[in-house]
Amino acid sequence: MPYSEITAGSIFYTVGRGPTEEQRSEGRPVLILVHGAGGNHLQWPAELRRLPEATVYALDLPGHGRSGGQGRDTIAGYAEAIVGFLDALGIERAVVVGHSMGGAIALTLALDFADRMAGLVLIATGARLRVAPVILEGMRSDFEGSVELITRFAWSSEASPALIELGRRALLETGPDVLLGDLNVCDRFDVMERLGGIEIPALVIVGTADQLTPPKYARFLAEHIPNAQLVLIEGAGHMVMLERPAEIAGAVREFLE
Ligand code: COA
């Protein structure tokens, strides 16, 4: 399956081209994978980045990973950057798959740019994403200690130590400015009162052991978005798509059908 790494403007992305050109013109889905705070496209497992049923774009948000530019200071700012990405690639409508802060961006796209959206997949996220003060304050005074804390909360006890270590190193490489910027952006995000206005179909996924965006947040999304279904991944933590990639890819595949 062709797989390439490219940039559109200053946005770096990979594309896994599942369907053939002919299948795409028949309306096979386009997926955009949007990572979480301080992340990059590698927070998505290959099972999703190379999903055979769709054309899958996994991008680095501005100021993250290999993309240029600066992080944005609002979720709406990131949503506008995604719309710019869709425009640059001539993509009319896409299913946006967001993890954590990426889910907040996806929700904002569904509310404010519904005409560009074909569906919404919300993974380990919420309609409001307050960040614990101990994390926000720690990020300023003791970056490494704060990364340790986030790492402890982000994975379930079943996650592989090698994966946890990779995640910890990725956060350290991101550095305090981008990570703190994103956490502040999350802390200000709140669309709890607006979910009834989402008209496109949504799939909500959460690990039952998620400590950063607990299942309560996912239930709230599934209960208040008019056309939503909820999938619980038993025992998984906040980094559910890396902990249980096959189950997540299976749920997304069923949703696309
Ligand atoms: N969906 C549904 N309910 C939500 C929600 C969401 N997205 N966000 C908050 N709530 C609920 C809370 O459960 C709480 O309900 P309660 O009064 O019945 O207990 C209420 O709304 C108010 O919560 P919140 O706005 O979060 O304020 P708080 O002062 O109670 O708690 C924190 C603040 C930061 C301690 C808390 O939000 C928390 O523990 N967050 C998770 C940890 C974290 O840092 N995550 C990072 C996310 S990027």
PDB file of C-alpha atoms and ligand atoms in Angstrom:
ATOM      1  CA  MET A   1       0.000   0.000   0.000  1.00  0.00           C
ATOM      2  CA  PRO A   2       1.507   3.384  -0.937  1.00  0.00           C
ATOM      3  CA  TYR A   3       2.510   5.415   2.100  1.00  0.00           C
ATOM      4  CA  SER A   4       4.222   8.779   1.956  1.00  0.00           C
ATOM      5  CA  GLU A   5       5.410  11.719   4.055  1.00  0.00           C
ATOM      6  CA  ILE A   6       4.717  15.191   2.683  1.00  0.00           C
ATOM      7  CA  THR A   7       4.043  18.788   3.727  1.00  0.00           C
ATOM      8  CA  ALA A   8       1.096  21.038   2.813  1.00  0.00           C
ATOM      9  CA  GLY A   9       2.148  24.613   3.498  1.00  0.00           C
ATOM     10  CA  SER A  10       3.933  24.228   6.818  1.00  0.00           C
ATOM     11  CA  ILE A  11       1.935  21.179   7.927  1.00  0.00           C
ATOM     12  CA  PHE A  12       3.789  17.855   7.857  1.00  0.00           C
ATOM     13  CA  TYR A  13       1.672  14.764   7.254  1.00  0.00           C
ATOM     14  CA  THR A  14       1.763  11.134   6.271  1.00  0.00           C
ATOM     15  CA  VAL A  15      -0.811   9.578   3.995  1.00  0.00           C
ATOM     16  CA  GLY A  16      -1.778   5.923   3.852  1.00  0.00           C
ATOM     17  CA  ARG A  17      -3.608   5.455   0.588  1.00  0.00           C
ATOM     18  CA  GLY A  18      -5.894   2.503   1.136  1.00  0.00           C
ATOM     19  CA  PRO A  19      -8.368   2.516  -1.735  1.00  0.00           C
ATOM     20  CA  THR A  20      -7.360   2.895  -5.359  1.00  0.00           C
ATOM     21  CA  GLU A  21      -7.929   6.187  -7.224  1.00  0.00           C
ATOM     22  CA  GLU A  22     -11.135   4.711  -8.679  1.00  0.00           C
ATOM     23  CA  GLN A  23     -12.450   3.684  -5.246  1.00  0.00           C
ATOM     24  CA  ARG A  24     -11.653   7.146  -3.888  1.00  0.00           C
ATOM     25  CA  SER A  25     -13.629   8.805  -6.647  1.00  0.00           C
ATOM     26  CA  GLU A  26     -16.531   6.513  -5.678  1.00  0.00           C
ATOM     27  CA  GLY A  27     -16.600   8.274  -2.337  1.00  0.00           C
ATOM     28  CA  ARG A  28     -14.354   6.131  -0.122  1.00  0.00           C
ATOM     29  CA  PRO A  29     -13.764   8.033   3.119  1.00  0.00           C
ATOM     30  CA  VAL A  30     -10.938  10.430   3.890  1.00  0.00           C
ATOM     31  CA  LEU A  31      -9.739  10.329   7.505  1.00  0.00           C
ATOM     32  CA  ILE A  32      -7.747  13.078   9.222  1.00  0.00           C
ATOM     33  CA  LEU A  33      -5.989  11.962  12.421  1.00  0.00           C
ATOM     34  CA  VAL A  34      -5.422  14.814  14.902  1.00  0.00           C
ATOM     35  CA  HIS A  35      -3.086  14.113  17.819  1.00  0.00           C
ATOM     36  CA  GLY A  36      -3.287  15.391  21.394  1.00  0.00           C
ATOM     37  CA  ALA A  37      -1.396  17.943  23.518  1.00  0.00           C
ATOM     38  CA  GLY A  38       2.343  18.049  22.817  1.00  0.00           C
ATOM     39  CA  GLY A  39       1.992  15.140  20.394  1.00  0.00           C
ATOM     40  CA  ASN A  40       2.695  14.356  16.758  1.00  0.00           C
ATOM     41  CA  HIS A  41       1.430  11.960  14.053  1.00  0.00           C
ATOM     42  CA  LEU A  42       3.290   9.029  15.647  1.00  0.00           C
ATOM     43  CA  GLN A  43       0.761   9.005  18.482  1.00  0.00           C
ATOM     44  CA  TRP A  44      -1.369   7.090  15.974  1.00  0.00           C
ATOM     45  CA  PRO A  45      -0.717   3.372  15.505  1.00  0.00           C
ATOM     46  CA  ALA A  46       0.031   1.973  12.049  1.00  0.00           C
ATOM     47  CA  GLU A  47      -3.280   0.053  12.218  1.00  0.00           C
ATOM     48  CA  LEU A  48      -5.082   3.411  11.886  1.00  0.00           C
ATOM     49  CA  ARG A  49      -2.568   5.336   9.775  1.00  0.00           C
ATOM     50  CA  ARG A  50      -2.723   2.561   7.180  1.00  0.00           C
ATOM     51  CA  LEU A  51      -6.395   1.583   7.474  1.00  0.00           C
ATOM     52  CA  PRO A  52      -7.082  -0.116   4.135  1.00  0.00           C
ATOM     53  CA  GLU A  53     -10.686   1.119   3.820  1.00  0.00           C
ATOM     54  CA  ALA A  54      -9.832   4.830   3.718  1.00  0.00           C
ATOM     55  CA  THR A  55      -7.323   7.454   2.655  1.00  0.00           C
ATOM     56  CA  VAL A  56      -5.769   8.395   5.989  1.00  0.00           C
ATOM     57  CA  TYR A  57      -3.885  11.618   6.663  1.00  0.00           C
ATOM     58  CA  ALA A  58      -1.988  11.817   9.972  1.00  0.00           C
ATOM     59  CA  LEU A  59      -0.661  15.318  10.539  1.00  0.00           C
ATOM     60  CA  ASP A  60       1.548  17.195  12.965  1.00  0.00           C
ATOM     61  CA  LEU A  61      -0.289  20.269  14.277  1.00  0.00           C
ATOM     62  CA  PRO A  62       1.452  23.649  13.744  1.00  0.00           C
ATOM     63  CA  GLY A  63       4.498  23.960  16.010  1.00  0.00           C
ATOM     64  CA  HIS A  64       4.533  20.180  16.675  1.00  0.00           C
ATOM     65  CA  GLY A  65       6.663  17.314  15.380  1.00  0.00           C
ATOM     66  CA  ARG A  66       7.973  18.120  11.910  1.00  0.00           C
ATOM     67  CA  SER A  67       5.460  20.902  11.127  1.00  0.00           C
ATOM     68  CA  GLY A  68       6.534  24.511  11.019  1.00  0.00           C
ATOM     69  CA  GLY A  69       4.853  27.497  12.620  1.00  0.00           C
ATOM     70  CA  GLN A  70       3.784  27.970  16.205  1.00  0.00           C
ATOM     71  CA  GLY A  71       1.286  26.201  18.428  1.00  0.00           C
ATOM     72  CA  ARG A  72      -2.076  28.034  18.537  1.00  0.00           C
ATOM     73  CA  ASP A  73      -3.451  29.610  21.692  1.00  0.00           C
ATOM     74  CA  THR A  74      -7.034  28.393  21.234  1.00  0.00           C
ATOM     75  CA  ILE A  75      -8.702  25.197  20.072  1.00  0.00           C
ATOM     76  CA  ALA A  76     -10.479  27.322  17.436  1.00  0.00           C
ATOM     77  CA  GLY A  77      -7.037  28.379  16.143  1.00  0.00           C
ATOM     78  CA  TYR A  78      -6.064  24.728  15.665  1.00  0.00           C
ATOM     79  CA  ALA A  79      -9.435  24.010  14.003  1.00  0.00           C
ATOM     80  CA  GLU A  80      -8.755  26.800  11.501  1.00  0.00           C
ATOM     81  CA  ALA A  81      -5.332  25.278  10.776  1.00  0.00           C
ATOM     82  CA  ILE A  82      -7.060  21.955   9.934  1.00  0.00           C
ATOM     83  CA  VAL A  83      -9.473  23.740   7.597  1.00  0.00           C
ATOM     84  CA  GLY A  84      -6.415  25.330   5.906  1.00  0.00           C
ATOM     85  CA  PHE A  85      -4.929  21.828   5.566  1.00  0.00           C
ATOM     86  CA  LEU A  86      -8.144  20.511   3.942  1.00  0.00           C
ATOM     87  CA  ASP A  87      -8.156  23.480   1.561  1.00  0.00           C
ATOM     88  CA  ALA A  88      -4.487  22.978   0.645  1.00  0.00           C
ATOM     89  CA  LEU A  89      -5.156  19.346  -0.281  1.00  0.00           C
ATOM     90  CA  GLY A  90      -8.497  20.020  -1.986  1.00  0.00           C
ATOM     91  CA  ILE A  91     -10.361  17.788   0.484  1.00  0.00           C
ATOM     92  CA  GLU A  92     -14.008  18.788   0.593  1.00  0.00           C
ATOM     93  CA  ARG A  93     -15.169  16.650   3.538  1.00  0.00           C
ATOM     94  CA  ALA A  94     -13.383  14.332   5.926  1.00  0.00           C
ATOM     95  CA  VAL A  95     -13.991  12.143   8.938  1.00  0.00           C
ATOM     96  CA  VAL A  96     -11.905  13.804  11.645  1.00  0.00           C
ATOM     97  CA  VAL A  97     -10.453  11.477  14.277  1.00  0.00           C
ATOM     98  CA  GLY A  98      -9.183  13.328  17.346  1.00  0.00           C
ATOM     99  CA  HIS A  99      -7.385  12.157  20.455  1.00  0.00           C
ATOM    100  CA  SER A 100      -7.660  14.205  23.680  1.00  0.00           C
ATOM    101  CA  MET A 101      -6.864  17.825  22.605  1.00  0.00           C
ATOM    102  CA  GLY A 102      -7.316  16.551  19.024  1.00  0.00           C
ATOM    103  CA  GLY A 103     -10.844  15.540  20.035  1.00  0.00           C
ATOM    104  CA  ALA A 104     -11.514  19.096  21.199  1.00  0.00           C
ATOM    105  CA  ILE A 105     -10.326  20.307  17.788  1.00  0.00           C
ATOM    106  CA  ALA A 106     -12.575  17.746  16.056  1.00  0.00           C
ATOM    107  CA  LEU A 107     -15.592  18.849  18.152  1.00  0.00           C
ATOM    108  CA  THR A 108     -14.911  22.474  17.227  1.00  0.00           C
ATOM    109  CA  LEU A 109     -14.716  21.556  13.533  1.00  0.00           C
ATOM    110  CA  ALA A 110     -18.043  19.713  13.825  1.00  0.00           C
ATOM    111  CA  LEU A 111     -19.629  22.771  15.428  1.00  0.00           C
ATOM    112  CA  ASP A 112     -18.103  25.559  13.361  1.00  0.00           C
ATOM    113  CA  PHE A 113     -17.149  23.921  10.041  1.00  0.00           C
ATOM    114  CA  ALA A 114     -19.796  21.186   9.751  1.00  0.00           C
ATOM    115  CA  ASP A 115     -19.850  21.484   5.948  1.00  0.00           C
ATOM    116  CA  ARG A 116     -16.248  20.144   5.853  1.00  0.00           C
ATOM    117  CA  MET A 117     -16.988  17.128   8.027  1.00  0.00           C
ATOM    118  CA  ALA A 118     -18.321  13.688   7.103  1.00  0.00           C
ATOM    119  CA  GLY A 119     -18.041  12.230  10.595  1.00  0.00           C
ATOM    120  CA  LEU A 120     -16.424  12.549  13.967  1.00  0.00           C
ATOM    121  CA  VAL A 121     -14.361  10.049  15.951  1.00  0.00           C
ATOM    122  CA  LEU A 122     -13.638  11.199  19.493  1.00  0.00           C
ATOM    123  CA  ILE A 123     -10.983   9.191  21.314  1.00  0.00           C
ATOM    124  CA  ALA A 124     -10.165   9.772  25.010  1.00  0.00           C
ATOM    125  CA  THR A 125     -11.498  13.302  25.065  1.00  0.00           C
ATOM    126  CA  GLY A 126     -14.285  15.484  26.444  1.00  0.00           C
ATOM    127  CA  ALA A 127     -16.491  18.517  25.868  1.00  0.00           C
ATOM    128  CA  ARG A 128     -14.551  20.281  28.616  1.00  0.00           C
ATOM    129  CA  LEU A 129     -10.881  19.559  29.333  1.00  0.00           C
ATOM    130  CA  ARG A 130      -9.822  21.216  32.579  1.00  0.00           C
ATOM    131  CA  VAL A 131      -6.237  20.330  33.440  1.00  0.00           C
ATOM    132  CA  ALA A 132      -5.215  19.517  37.015  1.00  0.00           C
ATOM    133  CA  PRO A 133      -3.394  22.542  38.540  1.00  0.00           C
ATOM    134  CA  VAL A 134      -0.583  20.254  39.732  1.00  0.00           C
ATOM    135  CA  ILE A 135       0.206  19.491  36.071  1.00  0.00           C
ATOM    136  CA  LEU A 136      -0.079  23.109  34.869  1.00  0.00           C
ATOM    137  CA  GLU A 137       2.039  24.505  37.698  1.00  0.00           C
ATOM    138  CA  GLY A 138       4.548  21.645  37.507  1.00  0.00           C
ATOM    139  CA  MET A 139       5.024  22.293  33.801  1.00  0.00           C
ATOM    140  CA  ARG A 140       6.383  25.763  34.647  1.00  0.00           C
ATOM    141  CA  SER A 141       8.566  24.855  37.640  1.00  0.00           C
ATOM    142  CA  ASP A 142       9.679  21.247  36.990  1.00  0.00           C
ATOM    143  CA  PHE A 143       9.147  20.151  33.393  1.00  0.00           C
ATOM    144  CA  GLU A 144      10.709  16.687  33.742  1.00  0.00           C
ATOM    145  CA  GLY A 145       8.809  15.950  36.967  1.00  0.00           C
ATOM    146  CA  SER A 146       5.602  17.058  35.327  1.00  0.00           C
ATOM    147  CA  VAL A 147       6.213  14.798  32.330  1.00  0.00           C
ATOM    148  CA  GLU A 148       6.684  11.913  34.804  1.00  0.00           C
ATOM    149  CA  LEU A 149       3.331  12.791  36.368  1.00  0.00           C
ATOM    150  CA  ILE A 150       1.501  12.945  33.027  1.00  0.00           C
ATOM    151  CA  THR A 151       3.142   9.653  32.034  1.00  0.00           C
ATOM    152  CA  ARG A 152       1.891   8.003  35.237  1.00  0.00           C
ATOM    153  CA  PHE A 153      -1.671   9.143  34.514  1.00  0.00           C
ATOM    154  CA  ALA A 154      -1.610   8.518  30.749  1.00  0.00           C
ATOM    155  CA  TRP A 155      -1.172   4.744  30.574  1.00  0.00           C
ATOM    156  CA  SER A 156      -3.002   1.801  32.122  1.00  0.00           C
ATOM    157  CA  SER A 157      -1.206  -0.788  34.236  1.00  0.00           C
ATOM    158  CA  GLU A 158      -1.459  -3.150  31.247  1.00  0.00           C
ATOM    159  CA  ALA A 159       0.551  -0.928  28.849  1.00  0.00           C
ATOM    160  CA  SER A 160       3.978  -2.173  27.786  1.00  0.00           C
ATOM    161  CA  PRO A 161       6.887  -0.452  29.588  1.00  0.00           C
ATOM    162  CA  ALA A 162       8.645   0.077  26.234  1.00  0.00           C
ATOM    163  CA  LEU A 163       5.627   1.959  24.865  1.00  0.00           C
ATOM    164  CA  ILE A 164       5.352   4.055  28.037  1.00  0.00           C
ATOM    165  CA  GLU A 165       9.049   4.958  27.769  1.00  0.00           C
ATOM    166  CA  LEU A 166       8.639   5.987  24.111  1.00  0.00           C
ATOM    167  CA  GLY A 167       5.691   8.198  25.090  1.00  0.00           C
ATOM    168  CA  ARG A 168       7.654   9.769  27.954  1.00  0.00           C
ATOM    169  CA  ARG A 169      10.598  10.549  25.683  1.00  0.00           C
ATOM    170  CA  ALA A 170       8.309  12.037  23.025  1.00  0.00           C
ATOM    171  CA  LEU A 171       6.842  14.451  25.597  1.00  0.00           C
ATOM    172  CA  LEU A 172      10.334  15.438  26.796  1.00  0.00           C
ATOM    173  CA  GLU A 173      11.398  16.091  23.186  1.00  0.00           C
ATOM    174  CA  THR A 174       8.334  18.297  22.653  1.00  0.00           C
ATOM    175  CA  GLY A 175       9.611  20.639  25.358  1.00  0.00           C
ATOM    176  CA  PRO A 176       7.821  22.767  27.945  1.00  0.00           C
ATOM    177  CA  ASP A 177       6.656  25.638  25.734  1.00  0.00           C
ATOM    178  CA  VAL A 178       4.542  23.639  23.283  1.00  0.00           C
ATOM    179  CA  LEU A 179       3.211  21.271  25.941  1.00  0.00           C
ATOM    180  CA  LEU A 180       2.284  24.017  28.403  1.00  0.00           C
ATOM    181  CA  GLY A 181       0.722  26.027  25.557  1.00  0.00           C
ATOM    182  CA  ASP A 182      -1.471  23.051  24.612  1.00  0.00           C
ATOM    183  CA  LEU A 183      -2.460  22.288  28.203  1.00  0.00           C
ATOM    184  CA  ASN A 184      -3.532  25.900  28.681  1.00  0.00           C
ATOM    185  CA  VAL A 185      -5.544  25.673  25.465  1.00  0.00           C
ATOM    186  CA  CYS A 186      -7.242  22.496  26.797  1.00  0.00           C
ATOM    187  CA  ASP A 187      -7.910  24.093  30.177  1.00  0.00           C
ATOM    188  CA  ARG A 188      -9.923  26.877  28.496  1.00  0.00           C
ATOM    189  CA  PHE A 189     -11.911  24.551  26.215  1.00  0.00           C
ATOM    190  CA  ASP A 190     -15.607  24.056  26.970  1.00  0.00           C
ATOM    191  CA  VAL A 191     -18.376  23.127  24.539  1.00  0.00           C
ATOM    192  CA  MET A 192     -20.543  21.228  27.049  1.00  0.00           C
ATOM    193  CA  GLU A 193     -23.548  23.441  26.269  1.00  0.00           C
ATOM    194  CA  ARG A 194     -23.143  23.179  22.484  1.00  0.00           C
ATOM    195  CA  LEU A 195     -23.076  19.430  21.799  1.00  0.00           C
ATOM    196  CA  GLY A 196     -26.758  19.315  20.751  1.00  0.00           C
ATOM    197  CA  GLY A 197     -25.793  21.335  17.671  1.00  0.00           C
ATOM    198  CA  ILE A 198     -23.596  18.575  16.193  1.00  0.00           C
ATOM    199  CA  GLU A 199     -25.429  17.025  13.262  1.00  0.00           C
ATOM    200  CA  ILE A 200     -22.881  14.583  11.868  1.00  0.00           C
ATOM    201  CA  PRO A 201     -22.497  10.987  13.131  1.00  0.00           C
ATOM    202  CA  ALA A 202     -20.008  10.522  15.961  1.00  0.00           C
ATOM    203  CA  LEU A 203     -18.122   7.599  17.412  1.00  0.00           C
ATOM    204  CA  VAL A 204     -16.923   8.096  20.998  1.00  0.00           C
ATOM    205  CA  ILE A 205     -14.194   5.796  22.326  1.00  0.00           C
ATOM    206  CA  VAL A 206     -12.678   5.648  25.811  1.00  0.00           C
ATOM    207  CA  GLY A 207     -10.606   3.241  27.882  1.00  0.00           C
ATOM    208  CA  THR A 208     -12.311   2.323  31.138  1.00  0.00           C
ATOM    209  CA  ALA A 209      -9.032   3.000  33.027  1.00  0.00           C
ATOM    210  CA  ASP A 210      -8.496   6.487  31.505  1.00  0.00           C
ATOM    211  CA  GLN A 211      -7.452   8.844  34.334  1.00  0.00           C
ATOM    212  CA  LEU A 212      -6.928  12.020  32.278  1.00  0.00           C
ATOM    213  CA  THR A 213     -10.256  12.037  30.428  1.00  0.00           C
ATOM    214  CA  PRO A 214     -12.346   9.569  32.432  1.00  0.00           C
ATOM    215  CA  PRO A 215     -15.238   7.534  30.974  1.00  0.00           C
ATOM    216  CA  LYS A 216     -17.667  10.063  32.497  1.00  0.00           C
ATOM    217  CA  TYR A 217     -16.505  12.584  29.842  1.00  0.00           C
ATOM    218  CA  ALA A 218     -17.134  10.087  27.022  1.00  0.00           C
ATOM    219  CA  ARG A 219     -20.586   9.195  28.370  1.00  0.00           C
ATOM    220  CA  PHE A 220     -21.439  12.889  28.435  1.00  0.00           C
ATOM    221  CA  LEU A 221     -20.393  13.207  24.778  1.00  0.00           C
ATOM    222  CA  ALA A 222     -22.359  10.123  23.730  1.00  0.00           C
ATOM    223  CA  GLU A 223     -25.466  11.261  25.632  1.00  0.00           C
ATOM    224  CA  HIS A 224     -25.459  14.842  24.313  1.00  0.00           C
ATOM    225  CA  ILE A 225     -24.318  14.488  20.679  1.00  0.00           C
ATOM    226  CA  PRO A 226     -27.563  13.576  18.875  1.00  0.00           C
ATOM    227  CA  ASN A 227     -26.139  10.853  16.587  1.00  0.00           C
ATOM    228  CA  ALA A 228     -23.383   9.244  18.669  1.00  0.00           C
ATOM    229  CA  GLN A 229     -22.328   5.762  19.676  1.00  0.00           C
ATOM    230  CA  LEU A 230     -20.046   4.875  22.572  1.00  0.00           C
ATOM    231  CA  VAL A 231     -17.357   2.193  22.593  1.00  0.00           C
ATOM    232  CA  LEU A 232     -15.683   1.306  25.906  1.00  0.00           C
ATOM    233  CA  ILE A 233     -12.276  -0.369  25.763  1.00  0.00           C
ATOM    234  CA  GLU A 234     -12.043  -2.417  28.942  1.00  0.00           C
ATOM    235  CA  GLY A 235      -8.938  -1.736  31.035  1.00  0.00           C
ATOM    236  CA  ALA A 236      -7.263   0.730  28.637  1.00  0.00           C
ATOM    237  CA  GLY A 237      -5.828   4.105  29.665  1.00  0.00           C
ATOM    238  CA  HIS A 238      -5.687   7.548  28.041  1.00  0.00           C
ATOM    239  CA  MET A 239      -3.321   6.417  25.257  1.00  0.00           C
ATOM    240  CA  VAL A 240      -5.938   3.837  24.266  1.00  0.00           C
ATOM    241  CA  MET A 241      -5.133   3.882  20.528  1.00  0.00           C
ATOM    242  CA  LEU A 242      -1.536   2.834  21.215  1.00  0.00           C
ATOM    243  CA  GLU A 243      -2.471   0.402  23.976  1.00  0.00           C
ATOM    244  CA  ARG A 244      -5.178  -1.372  21.943  1.00  0.00           C
ATOM    245  CA  PRO A 245      -4.648  -0.482  18.252  1.00  0.00           C
ATOM    246  CA  ALA A 246      -6.510  -3.436  16.733  1.00  0.00           C
ATOM    247  CA  GLU A 247      -9.688  -2.747  18.738  1.00  0.00           C
ATOM    248  CA  ILE A 248      -9.597   0.956  17.878  1.00  0.00           C
ATOM    249  CA  ALA A 249      -9.049   0.260  14.163  1.00  0.00           C
ATOM    250  CA  GLY A 250     -11.909  -2.266  14.292  1.00  0.00           C
ATOM    251  CA  ALA A 251     -14.273   0.250  15.901  1.00  0.00           C
ATOM    252  CA  VAL A 252     -13.351   2.938  13.336  1.00  0.00           C
ATOM    253  CA  ARG A 253     -13.787   0.455  10.467  1.00  0.00           C
ATOM    254  CA  GLU A 254     -17.289  -0.472  11.708  1.00  0.00           C
ATOM    255  CA  PHE A 255     -18.169   3.210  12.090  1.00  0.00           C
ATOM    256  CA  LEU A 256     -17.101   3.903   8.484  1.00  0.00           C
ATOM    257  CA  GLU A 257     -19.344   1.101   7.242  1.00  0.00           C
TER     258      GLU A 257
HETATM  259  N1  COA B   1     -17.608  15.828  30.581  1.00  0.00           N
HETATM  260  C1  COA B   1     -18.501  15.598  31.574  1.00  0.00           C
HETATM  261  N2  COA B   1     -18.399  16.138  32.803  1.00  0.00           N
HETATM  262  C2  COA B   1     -17.344  16.941  33.025  1.00  0.00           C
HETATM  263  C3  COA B   1     -16.388  17.225  32.046  1.00  0.00           C
HETATM  264  C4  COA B   1     -16.560  16.639  30.770  1.00  0.00           C
HETATM  265  N3  COA B   1     -15.706  16.862  29.778  1.00  0.00           N
HETATM  266  N4  COA B   1     -15.445  18.050  32.552  1.00  0.00           N
HETATM  267  C5  COA B   1     -15.818  18.275  33.817  1.00  0.00           C
HETATM  268  N5  COA B   1     -16.943  17.604  34.101  1.00  0.00           N
HETATM  269  C6  COA B   1     -17.659  17.597  35.366  1.00  0.00           C
HETATM  270  C7  COA B   1     -16.781  17.119  36.509  1.00  0.00           C
HETATM  271  O1  COA B   1     -16.802  15.723  36.624  1.00  0.00           O
HETATM  272  C8  COA B   1     -17.395  17.810  37.672  1.00  0.00           C
HETATM  273  O2  COA B   1     -18.547  17.111  38.042  1.00  0.00           O
HETATM  274  P1  COA B   1     -18.978  16.983  39.592  1.00  0.00           P
HETATM  275  O3  COA B   1     -19.208  18.378  40.048  1.00  0.00           O
HETATM  276  O4  COA B   1     -20.196  16.129  39.553  1.00  0.00           O
HETATM  277  O5  COA B   1     -17.820  16.312  40.263  1.00  0.00           O
HETATM  278  C9  COA B   1     -17.819  19.161  37.085  1.00  0.00           C
HETATM  279  O6  COA B   1     -18.009  18.928  35.679  1.00  0.00           O
HETATM  280  C10 COA B   1     -16.784  20.268  37.248  1.00  0.00           C
HETATM  281  O7  COA B   1     -15.524  19.735  36.832  1.00  0.00           O
HETATM  282  P2  COA B   1     -14.251  20.587  36.358  1.00  0.00           P
HETATM  283  O8  COA B   1     -14.703  21.635  35.438  1.00  0.00           O
HETATM  284  O9  COA B   1     -13.253  19.645  35.813  1.00  0.00           O
HETATM  285  O10 COA B   1     -13.717  21.323  37.632  1.00  0.00           O
HETATM  286  P3  COA B   1     -13.206  20.715  39.012  1.00  0.00           P
HETATM  287  O11 COA B   1     -12.761  21.897  39.780  1.00  0.00           O
HETATM  288  O12 COA B   1     -14.227  19.798  39.588  1.00  0.00           O
HETATM  289  O13 COA B   1     -11.902  19.813  38.639  1.00  0.00           O
HETATM  290  C11 COA B   1      -9.730  19.207  37.728  1.00  0.00           C
HETATM  291  C12 COA B   1     -10.750  20.329  37.980  1.00  0.00           C
HETATM  292  C13 COA B   1      -8.631  19.737  36.843  1.00  0.00           C
HETATM  293  C14 COA B   1      -9.173  18.643  39.015  1.00  0.00           C
HETATM  294  C15 COA B   1     -10.454  18.047  36.979  1.00  0.00           C
HETATM  295  O14 COA B   1     -10.992  18.567  35.800  1.00  0.00           O
HETATM  296  C16 COA B   1      -9.601  16.855  36.620  1.00  0.00           C
HETATM  297  O15 COA B   1      -9.272  16.041  37.458  1.00  0.00           O
HETATM  298  N6  COA B   1      -9.272  16.721  35.289  1.00  0.00           N
HETATM  299  C17 COA B   1      -8.638  15.528  34.753  1.00  0.00           C
HETATM  300  C18 COA B   1      -7.154  15.519  34.866  1.00  0.00           C
HETATM  301  C19 COA B   1      -6.442  16.284  33.799  1.00  0.00           C
HETATM  302  O16 COA B   1      -5.636  17.136  34.092  1.00  0.00           O
HETATM  303  N7  COA B   1      -6.679  15.965  32.525  1.00  0.00           N
HETATM  304  C20 COA B   1      -6.011  16.591  31.419  1.00  0.00           C
HETATM  305  C21 COA B   1      -6.970  16.708  30.294  1.00  0.00           C
HETATM  306  S1  COA B   1      -6.123  17.282  28.829  1.00  0.00           S
END
